PDB file of C-alpha atoms in Angstrom:
ATOM      1  CA  MET A 178     -75.104-103.631  85.564  1.00 43.00           C
ATOM      2  CA  LYS A 179     -74.712-105.417  83.277  1.00 38.00           C
ATOM      3  CA  CYS A 180     -74.850-107.419  68.833  1.00 37.00           C
ATOM      4  CA  ARG A 181     -75.932-109.718  62.875  1.00 34.00           C
ATOM      5  CA  MET A 182     -77.577-110.694  60.083  1.00 30.00           C
ATOM      6  CA  VAL A 183     -75.667-112.567  57.297  1.00 30.00           C
ATOM      7  CA  LEU A 184     -77.343-112.274  53.939  1.00 29.00           C
ATOM      8  CA  LEU A 185     -76.920-115.352  51.917  1.00 27.00           C
ATOM      9  CA  SER A 186     -77.814-115.508  48.252  1.00 32.00           C
ATOM     10  CA  ALA A 187     -77.989-118.596  46.080  1.00 30.00           C
ATOM     11  CA  ALA A 188     -77.160-118.686  42.421  1.00 31.00           C
ATOM     12  CA  LEU A 189     -79.414-120.789  40.254  1.00 26.00           C
ATOM     13  CA  VAL A 190     -77.479-122.361  37.402  1.00 29.00           C
ATOM     14  CA  LEU A 191     -79.461-123.598  34.249  1.00 25.00           C
ATOM     15  CA  ALA A 192     -78.005-125.984  31.824  1.00 29.00           C
ATOM     16  CA  ALA A 193     -79.195-126.927  28.266  1.00 30.00           C
ATOM     17  CA  CYS A 194     -78.040-129.423  25.614  1.00 33.00           C
ATOM     18  CA  GLY A 195     -78.750-129.871  21.864  1.00 32.00           C
ATOM     19  CA  GLY A 196     -78.563-132.596  19.151  1.00 33.00           C
ATOM     20  CA  GLY A 197     -78.176-133.057  15.386  1.00 34.00           C
ATOM     21  CA  GLY A 198     -80.625-133.903  12.557  1.00 35.00           C
ATOM     22  CA  ASP A 199     -80.955-135.533   9.073  1.00 34.00           C
ATOM     23  CA  GLY A 200     -80.069-138.876  10.223  1.00 35.00           C
ATOM     24  CA  GLY A 201     -76.431-137.752  10.921  1.00 38.00           C
ATOM     25  CA  SER A 202     -74.528-136.463  13.987  1.00 33.00           C
ATOM     26  CA  ALA A 203     -73.374-132.952  14.591  1.00 37.00           C
ATOM     27  CA  GLU A 204     -71.145-131.236  17.177  1.00 40.00           C
ATOM     28  CA  PRO A 205     -73.070-130.298  20.332  1.00 41.00           C
ATOM     29  CA  VAL A 206     -74.177-126.584  20.220  1.00 43.00           C
ATOM     30  CA  ALA A 207     -73.184-124.525  23.272  1.00 45.00           C
ATOM     31  CA  PRO A 208     -76.166-122.909  24.877  1.00 47.00           C
ATOM     32  CA  THR A 209     -76.533-119.277  24.506  1.00 48.00           C
ATOM     33  CA  PRO A 210     -76.416-117.608  27.841  1.00 47.00           C
ATOM     34  CA  THR A 211     -79.602-115.905  28.940  1.00 50.00           C
ATOM     35  CA  THR A 212     -80.381-113.455  31.570  1.00 48.00           C
ATOM     36  CA  PRO A 213     -83.062-114.758  34.018  1.00 49.00           C
ATOM     37  CA  THR A 214     -85.998-112.505  34.045  1.00 49.00           C
ATOM     38  CA  THR A 215     -88.987-111.893  36.338  1.00 46.00           C
ATOM     39  CA  PRO A 216     -92.530-112.508  35.149  1.00 49.00           C
ATOM     40  CA  GLY A 217     -92.724-109.037  33.968  1.00 51.00           C
ATOM     41  CA  GLY A 218     -89.705-109.522  31.643  1.00 55.00           C
ATOM     42  CA  LEU A 219     -87.314-107.446  33.639  1.00 54.00           C
ATOM     43  CA  PRO A 220     -83.947-108.717  35.218  1.00 53.00           C
ATOM     44  CA  PRO A 221     -84.397-109.575  38.770  1.00 52.00           C
ATOM     45  CA  PRO A 222     -83.075-107.026  41.330  1.00 52.00           C
ATOM     46  CA  GLU A 223     -79.625-107.264  42.661  1.00 51.00           C
ATOM     47  CA  PRO A 224     -79.330-108.919  46.110  1.00 51.00           C
ATOM     48  CA  ALA A 225     -79.622-106.388  48.908  1.00 50.00           C
ATOM     49  CA  THR A 226     -76.471-105.493  50.817  1.00 46.00           C
ATOM     50  CA  PRO A 227     -76.741-105.545  54.567  1.00 44.00           C
ATOM     51  CA  VAL A 228     -76.260-102.128  56.233  1.00 43.00           C
ATOM     52  CA  ALA A 229     -74.510-102.099  59.487  1.00 40.00           C
ATOM     53  CA  PRO A 230     -76.502-100.337  62.305  1.00 45.00           C
ATOM     54  CA  ALA A 231     -75.336 -96.733  62.774  1.00 58.00           C
ATOM     55  CA  GLY A 232     -73.159 -96.172  65.831  1.00 75.00           C
ATOM     56  CA  THR A 233     -73.903 -93.796  68.729  1.00 86.00           C
ATOM     57  CA  THR A 234     -74.078 -90.285  67.341  1.00 95.00           C
ATOM     58  CA  ALA A 235     -72.073 -87.383  68.695  1.00 96.00           C
ATOM     59  CA  ALA A 236     -75.282 -85.721  70.105  1.00 97.00           C
ATOM     60  CA  GLU A 237     -76.082 -88.914  71.896  1.00 96.00           C
ATOM     61  CA  ILE A 238     -72.662 -89.311  73.415  1.00 97.00           C
ATOM     62  CA  LEU A 239     -72.688 -85.633  74.488  1.00 98.00           C
ATOM     63  CA  ALA A 240     -76.169 -86.313  76.227  1.00 97.00           C
ATOM     64  CA  LEU A 241     -74.911 -89.324  78.027  1.00 96.00           C
ATOM     65  CA  ALA A 242     -71.800 -87.509  79.128  1.00 98.00           C
ATOM     66  CA  ASP A 243     -73.947 -84.628  80.366  1.00 98.00           C
ATOM     67  CA  ALA A 244     -76.308 -86.956  82.359  1.00 96.00           C
ATOM     68  CA  THR A 245     -73.441 -88.816  84.100  1.00 97.00           C
ATOM     69  CA  ASN A 246     -70.888 -86.100  84.533  1.00 97.00           C
ATOM     70  CA  LEU A 247     -71.274 -82.612  83.042  1.00 98.00           C
ATOM     71  CA  ALA A 248     -74.515 -81.565  84.455  1.00 97.00           C
ATOM     72  CA  GLY A 249     -73.385 -82.251  87.887  1.00 94.00           C
ATOM     73  CA  THR A 250     -76.850 -82.531  89.446  1.00 92.00           C
ATOM     74  CA  SER A 251     -76.578 -86.259  90.340  1.00 88.00           C
ATOM     75  CA  TYR A 252     -74.800 -88.157  93.116  1.00 90.00           C
ATOM     76  CA  PRO A 253     -71.962 -87.778  93.885  1.00 93.00           C
ATOM     77  CA  TRP A 254     -71.711 -84.336  92.255  1.00 95.00           C
ATOM     78  CA  ASN A 255     -74.493 -82.670  94.134  1.00 93.00           C
ATOM     79  CA  GLY A 256     -74.359 -79.588  92.071  1.00 94.00           C
ATOM     80  CA  ARG A 257     -70.696 -78.908  92.410  1.00 94.00           C
ATOM     81  CA  PHE A 258     -68.940 -77.648  89.290  1.00 96.00           C
ATOM     82  CA  ALA A 259     -72.118 -78.146  87.314  1.00 97.00           C
ATOM     83  CA  GLY A 260     -72.066 -77.794  83.520  1.00 98.00           C
ATOM     84  CA  MET A 261     -68.419 -78.802  83.106  1.00 98.00           C
ATOM     85  CA  VAL A 262     -65.973 -81.713  82.746  1.00 98.00           C
ATOM     86  CA  LYS A 263     -65.126 -83.338  85.948  1.00 98.00           C
ATOM     87  CA  ARG A 264     -62.276 -85.844  85.843  1.00 98.00           C
ATOM     88  CA  TRP A 265     -58.793 -86.690  87.155  1.00 98.00           C
ATOM     89  CA  ARG A 266     -55.543 -85.129  86.063  1.00 98.00           C
ATOM     90  CA  LEU A 267     -53.445 -87.768  84.404  1.00 98.00           C
ATOM     91  CA  PRO A 268     -51.961 -90.192  85.238  1.00 98.00           C
ATOM     92  CA  ILE A 269     -54.100 -91.530  88.051  1.00 98.00           C
ATOM     93  CA  PRO A 270     -52.130 -93.107  90.754  1.00 98.00           C
ATOM     94  CA  VAL A 271     -53.245 -96.739  91.505  1.00 98.00           C
ATOM     95  CA  LYS A 272     -52.534 -99.176  94.364  1.00 98.00           C
ATOM     96  CA  THR A 273     -53.685-102.586  93.138  1.00 98.00           C
ATOM     97  CA  ASN A 274     -52.893-104.519  96.353  1.00 97.00           C
ATOM     98  CA  GLY A 275     -51.900-107.389  94.160  1.00 97.00           C
ATOM     99  CA  GLU A 276     -55.405-107.623  92.710  1.00 97.00           C
ATOM    100  CA  ALA A 277     -54.765-109.505  89.478  1.00 97.00           C
ATOM    101  CA  ARG A 278     -57.917-108.224  87.841  1.00 98.00           C
ATOM    102  CA  ALA A 279     -56.857-104.674  88.110  1.00 98.00           C
ATOM    103  CA  VAL A 280     -54.086-104.898  85.478  1.00 98.00           C
ATOM    104  CA  PRO A 281     -55.928-106.202  82.500  1.00 98.00           C
ATOM    105  CA  ALA A 282     -58.760-103.821  83.150  1.00 98.00           C
ATOM    106  CA  MET A 283     -56.322-100.851  83.280  1.00 98.00           C
ATOM    107  CA  ASP A 284     -54.793-102.170  80.069  1.00 98.00           C
ATOM    108  CA  ALA A 285     -58.060-102.390  78.314  1.00 97.00           C
ATOM    109  CA  ILE A 286     -58.921 -98.810  79.125  1.00 98.00           C
ATOM    110  CA  GLU A 287     -55.595 -97.525  78.082  1.00 98.00           C
ATOM    111  CA  ALA A 288     -55.750 -99.387  74.867  1.00 97.00           C
ATOM    112  CA  LYS A 289     -59.176 -97.946  74.073  1.00 96.00           C
ATOM    113  CA  LEU A 290     -58.260 -94.317  74.951  1.00 97.00           C
ATOM    114  CA  GLY A 291     -54.910 -94.580  73.232  1.00 96.00           C
ATOM    115  CA  PHE A 292     -52.802 -93.032  75.977  1.00 97.00           C
ATOM    116  CA  THR A 293     -51.489 -93.649  79.486  1.00 98.00           C
ATOM    117  CA  VAL A 294     -54.237 -93.208  82.109  1.00 98.00           C
ATOM    118  CA  PHE A 295     -52.766 -94.794  85.167  1.00 98.00           C
ATOM    119  CA  ASP A 296     -49.672 -94.325  87.227  1.00 98.00           C
ATOM    120  CA  ARG A 297     -49.072 -97.951  88.393  1.00 98.00           C
ATOM    121  CA  THR A 298     -45.898 -97.506  90.283  1.00 98.00           C
ATOM    122  CA  SER A 299     -45.893 -94.533  92.712  1.00 98.00           C
ATOM    123  CA  LEU A 300     -48.372 -96.083  95.218  1.00 98.00           C
ATOM    124  CA  ALA A 301     -47.281 -99.753  94.766  1.00 97.00           C
ATOM    125  CA  ASN A 302     -45.602 -99.886  98.293  1.00 97.00           C
ATOM    126  CA  ALA A 303     -47.390 -96.987  99.839  1.00 98.00           C
ATOM    127  CA  ASP A 304     -49.288 -97.363 103.162  1.00 96.00           C
ATOM    128  CA  GLU A 305     -53.001 -96.947 102.355  1.00 95.00           C
ATOM    129  CA  THR A 306     -53.343 -94.499 105.310  1.00 93.00           C
ATOM    130  CA  THR A 307     -50.995 -92.175 103.718  1.00 97.00           C
ATOM    131  CA  ILE A 308     -52.601 -92.080 100.395  1.00 97.00           C
ATOM    132  CA  THR A 309     -54.456 -88.713  99.707  1.00 96.00           C
ATOM    133  CA  ARG A 310     -54.851 -89.093  95.913  1.00 97.00           C
ATOM    134  CA  GLY A 311     -55.567 -92.227  93.773  1.00 98.00           C
ATOM    135  CA  LEU A 312     -57.336 -95.463  93.447  1.00 98.00           C
ATOM    136  CA  VAL A 313     -57.003 -98.346  95.776  1.00 98.00           C
ATOM    137  CA  PHE A 314     -58.192-101.842  94.886  1.00 98.00           C
ATOM    138  CA  ARG A 315     -59.566-104.150  97.495  1.00 98.00           C
ATOM    139  CA  GLN A 316     -60.733-107.672  97.211  1.00 97.00           C
ATOM    140  CA  GLY A 317     -63.820-108.970  99.236  1.00 97.00           C
ATOM    141  CA  THR A 318     -64.927-105.463 100.370  1.00 97.00           C
ATOM    142  CA  SER A 319     -67.844-104.621  98.123  1.00 98.00           C
ATOM    143  CA  TYR A 320     -70.762-103.041  99.938  1.00 96.00           C
ATOM    144  CA  LEU A 321     -73.667-105.336 100.476  1.00 95.00           C
ATOM    145  CA  PRO A 322     -76.601-103.883 102.265  1.00 93.00           C
ATOM    146  CA  VAL A 323     -78.847-105.960 104.554  1.00 94.00           C
ATOM    147  CA  GLY A 324     -81.370-107.738 102.233  1.00 93.00           C
ATOM    148  CA  GLY A 325     -79.632-106.627  99.008  1.00 93.00           C
ATOM    149  CA  ASN A 326     -79.182-108.961  96.134  1.00 94.00           C
ATOM    150  CA  PRO A 327     -75.558-109.949  96.177  1.00 94.00           C
ATOM    151  CA  ARG A 328     -75.378-110.022  92.318  1.00 92.00           C
ATOM    152  CA  SER A 329     -76.416-106.436  92.241  1.00 90.00           C
ATOM    153  CA  PHE A 330     -73.660-105.448  94.645  1.00 94.00           C
ATOM    154  CA  CYS A 331     -70.636-107.423  93.237  1.00 96.00           C
ATOM    155  CA  ALA A 332     -68.386-104.374  93.213  1.00 97.00           C
ATOM    156  CA  ASN A 333     -68.642-100.672  94.059  1.00 97.00           C
ATOM    157  CA  VAL A 334     -66.555 -97.475  94.418  1.00 97.00           C
ATOM    158  CA  SER A 335     -66.399 -95.693  97.732  1.00 96.00           C
ATOM    159  CA  ASP A 336     -64.396 -93.778 100.276  1.00 95.00           C
ATOM    160  CA  ALA A 337     -63.626 -96.747 102.216  1.00 96.00           C
ATOM    161  CA  PRO A 338     -63.804-100.597 102.138  1.00 97.00           C
ATOM    162  CA  LEU A 339     -67.255-102.158 102.808  1.00 96.00           C
ATOM    163  CA  SER A 340     -68.750 -98.548 102.390  1.00 95.00           C
ATOM    164  CA  GLY A 341     -71.529 -97.658  99.989  1.00 92.00           C
ATOM    165  CA  GLY A 342     -70.670 -93.822  99.903  1.00 89.00           C
ATOM    166  CA  TRP A 343     -68.375 -91.802  97.584  1.00 87.00           C
ATOM    167  CA  SER A 344     -67.864 -88.083  98.328  1.00 85.00           C
ATOM    168  CA  ALA A 345     -66.106 -87.373  95.033  1.00 84.00           C
ATOM    169  CA  SER A 346     -63.541 -84.991  96.391  1.00 92.00           C
ATOM    170  CA  MET A 347     -62.884 -82.259  93.795  1.00 95.00           C
ATOM    171  CA  VAL A 348     -60.721 -79.115  93.465  1.00 95.00           C
ATOM    172  CA  SER A 349     -61.282 -76.294  91.136  1.00 95.00           C
ATOM    173  CA  PRO A 350     -62.361 -76.324  88.224  1.00 96.00           C
ATOM    174  CA  GLY A 351     -63.635 -79.868  88.741  1.00 96.00           C
ATOM    175  CA  GLU A 352     -60.451 -82.013  89.145  1.00 98.00           C
ATOM    176  CA  LEU A 353     -61.211 -85.291  90.890  1.00 97.00           C
ATOM    177  CA  THR A 354     -58.975 -86.140  93.720  1.00 96.00           C
ATOM    178  CA  GLY A 355     -58.893 -87.878  97.016  1.00 96.00           C
ATOM    179  CA  ARG A 356     -58.419 -91.546  97.889  1.00 97.00           C
ATOM    180  CA  ILE A 357     -61.104 -93.855  96.244  1.00 97.00           C
ATOM    181  CA  TYR A 358     -61.557 -97.433  96.826  1.00 98.00           C
ATOM    182  CA  VAL A 359     -62.486 -99.908  94.119  1.00 98.00           C
ATOM    183  CA  ASN A 360     -64.220-102.707  95.929  1.00 98.00           C
ATOM    184  CA  LEU A 361     -64.493-106.063  94.287  1.00 98.00           C
ATOM    185  CA  ASP A 362     -66.497-109.080  95.458  1.00 98.00           C
ATOM    186  CA  ASN A 363     -68.677-109.867  98.306  1.00 96.00           C
ATOM    187  CA  PRO A 364     -69.094-113.397  99.878  1.00 95.00           C
ATOM    188  CA  GLN A 365     -71.751-114.389  97.305  1.00 95.00           C
ATOM    189  CA  CYS A 366     -70.465-112.761  94.080  1.00 97.00           C
ATOM    190  CA  VAL A 367     -67.117-112.446  92.227  1.00 97.00           C
ATOM    191  CA  ALA A 368     -66.636-109.467  89.882  1.00 97.00           C
ATOM    192  CA  ASP A 369     -65.841-110.407  86.288  1.00 97.00           C
ATOM    193  CA  ALA A 370     -63.602-108.493  83.985  1.00 97.00           C
ATOM    194  CA  GLU A 371     -66.324-106.232  82.647  1.00 97.00           C
ATOM    195  CA  ILE A 372     -67.565-105.302  86.197  1.00 97.00           C
ATOM    196  CA  VAL A 373     -63.825-104.318  87.167  1.00 98.00           C
ATOM    197  CA  ILE A 374     -63.801-101.965  84.125  1.00 98.00           C
ATOM    198  CA  HIS A 375     -67.269-100.623  85.032  1.00 97.00           C
ATOM    199  CA  GLU A 376     -66.179 -99.710  88.457  1.00 98.00           C
ATOM    200  CA  ILE A 377     -63.070 -98.061  87.284  1.00 98.00           C
ATOM    201  CA  GLY A 378     -65.314 -96.006  84.996  1.00 98.00           C
ATOM    202  CA  HIS A 379     -67.205 -94.862  88.004  1.00 97.00           C
ATOM    203  CA  ALA A 380     -63.939 -93.905  89.784  1.00 97.00           C
ATOM    204  CA  MET A 381     -62.810 -91.998  86.631  1.00 98.00           C
ATOM    205  CA  GLY A 382     -65.931 -89.846  86.695  1.00 97.00           C
ATOM    206  CA  LEU A 383     -68.938 -91.785  85.295  1.00 97.00           C
ATOM    207  CA  ALA A 384     -71.394 -91.173  88.143  1.00 95.00           C
ATOM    208  CA  THR A 385     -74.814 -92.437  87.155  1.00 93.00           C
ATOM    209  CA  HIS A 386     -75.543 -95.460  84.961  1.00 94.00           C
ATOM    210  CA  PHE A 387     -76.633 -94.974  81.473  1.00 94.00           C
ATOM    211  CA  LYS A 388     -77.328 -97.123  78.294  1.00 91.00           C
ATOM    212  CA  GLY A 389     -74.122 -99.120  77.724  1.00 92.00           C
ATOM    213  CA  PHE A 390     -73.099 -98.603  81.413  1.00 95.00           C
ATOM    214  CA  GLY A 391     -75.385-100.865  83.472  1.00 91.00           C
ATOM    215  CA  GLY A 392     -78.372 -98.681  82.436  1.00 83.00           C
ATOM    216  CA  GLU A 393     -81.322 -99.593  80.246  1.00 68.00           C
ATOM    217  CA  ASP A 394     -82.911-103.105  80.385  1.00 64.00           C
ATOM    218  CA  ASP A 395     -79.948-104.626  82.250  1.00 63.00           C
ATOM    219  CA  ASP A 396     -77.679-104.063  79.214  1.00 71.00           C
ATOM    220  CA  GLY A 397     -74.555-105.160  80.912  1.00 85.00           C
ATOM    221  CA  ALA A 398     -71.656-103.645  82.894  1.00 94.00           C
ATOM    222  CA  ILE A 399     -70.138-101.998  79.705  1.00 94.00           C
ATOM    223  CA  GLY A 400     -71.503-101.682  76.223  1.00 92.00           C
ATOM    224  CA  PRO A 401     -70.683 -99.795  72.941  1.00 91.00           C
ATOM    225  CA  GLU A 402     -71.731 -96.355  74.518  1.00 94.00           C
ATOM    226  CA  PHE A 403     -69.460 -96.672  77.559  1.00 96.00           C
ATOM    227  CA  TRP A 404     -66.170 -96.228  75.668  1.00 96.00           C
ATOM    228  CA  PRO A 405     -66.958 -92.880  73.740  1.00 97.00           C
ATOM    229  CA  VAL A 406     -68.475 -91.363  76.892  1.00 97.00           C
ATOM    230  CA  LEU A 407     -65.454 -92.083  78.844  1.00 98.00           C
ATOM    231  CA  ALA A 408     -63.103 -91.015  76.068  1.00 98.00           C
ATOM    232  CA  THR A 409     -64.931 -87.771  75.524  1.00 98.00           C
ATOM    233  CA  LEU A 410     -64.314 -86.803  79.244  1.00 98.00           C
ATOM    234  CA  TYR A 411     -60.742 -87.473  78.926  1.00 98.00           C
ATOM    235  CA  ALA A 412     -60.275 -85.823  75.450  1.00 98.00           C
ATOM    236  CA  ASN A 413     -61.372 -82.508  77.062  1.00 98.00           C
ATOM    237  CA  PRO A 414     -59.454 -80.416  79.749  1.00 98.00           C
ATOM    238  CA  ILE A 415     -60.745 -80.555  83.228  1.00 98.00           C
ATOM    239  CA  GLY A 416     -63.426 -77.730  83.669  1.00 98.00           C
ATOM    240  CA  THR A 417     -64.338 -77.555  79.876  1.00 98.00           C
ATOM    241  CA  PRO A 418     -67.938 -76.183  79.725  1.00 98.00           C
ATOM    242  CA  LYS A 419     -70.502 -78.403  77.922  1.00 98.00           C
ATOM    243  CA  ALA A 420     -70.891 -75.951  75.092  1.00 98.00           C
ATOM    244  CA  SER A 421     -67.214 -76.399  74.263  1.00 98.00           C
ATOM    245  CA  VAL A 422     -66.874 -80.220  74.777  1.00 98.00           C
ATOM    246  CA  VAL A 423     -65.568 -82.054  71.758  1.00 98.00           C
ATOM    247  CA  VAL A 424     -66.953 -85.548  71.517  1.00 97.00           C
ATOM    248  CA  LYS A 425     -64.473 -88.345  70.965  1.00 96.00           C
ATOM    249  CA  GLN A 426     -65.867 -91.168  68.894  1.00 92.00           C
ATOM    250  CA  ILE A 427     -64.302 -94.575  69.404  1.00 86.00           C
ATOM    251  CA  LYS A 428     -64.790 -98.096  68.339  1.00 70.00           C
ATOM    252  CA  ASP A 429     -66.211-100.595  70.767  1.00 58.00           C
TER     253      ASP A 429
END
């Protein structure tokens, strides 16, 4: 898990001065402005204006959403409700267990998507054993396999604390449900703010990693591609077939 060029131009200022003749004095003559020319006698070209790199295209967003969610061939979908949007019915109930990092992470997601995503109150005082639908935060319970790199297992989503498995309970036509744990930290690694958002992204329906979501070349926990992919899932009704998905562009 796991972008700037400033073009500067310098102006060359030329100065000239003149004098009188015939043994007398005369008023200084102002220089006549001239246009600098190139050796070929033509004015120099205008400075180039930097062009910002193009953002992720709608086709690219749809392809990433397909790979991580819609196709349904990867874990944890395992072929269930393939070819359609799989996500939670909003708002998603959340029990933070007092985990301070959960609140700013949820705030950031709601600010980007532009609407309420999480129900932060209904599970606040609930006994975890009675929760049948929602996200539960735990601290110090990230799954760390024997011999695993602690930095690679700083947080995870699972069915239970200290577990590496997620069954992704669903009801027709692809609504995510069940009790999902967002496990943060192991004895040798503390999850930062981006990792927390990353794990919530998993819990919201982003299954496999992709570019901008802990994918290519260790590109970080979240990147520019993460937000439009997540926004696209939640801009379309549960069960929307891929052919009808409307891509949601969003600024990083």
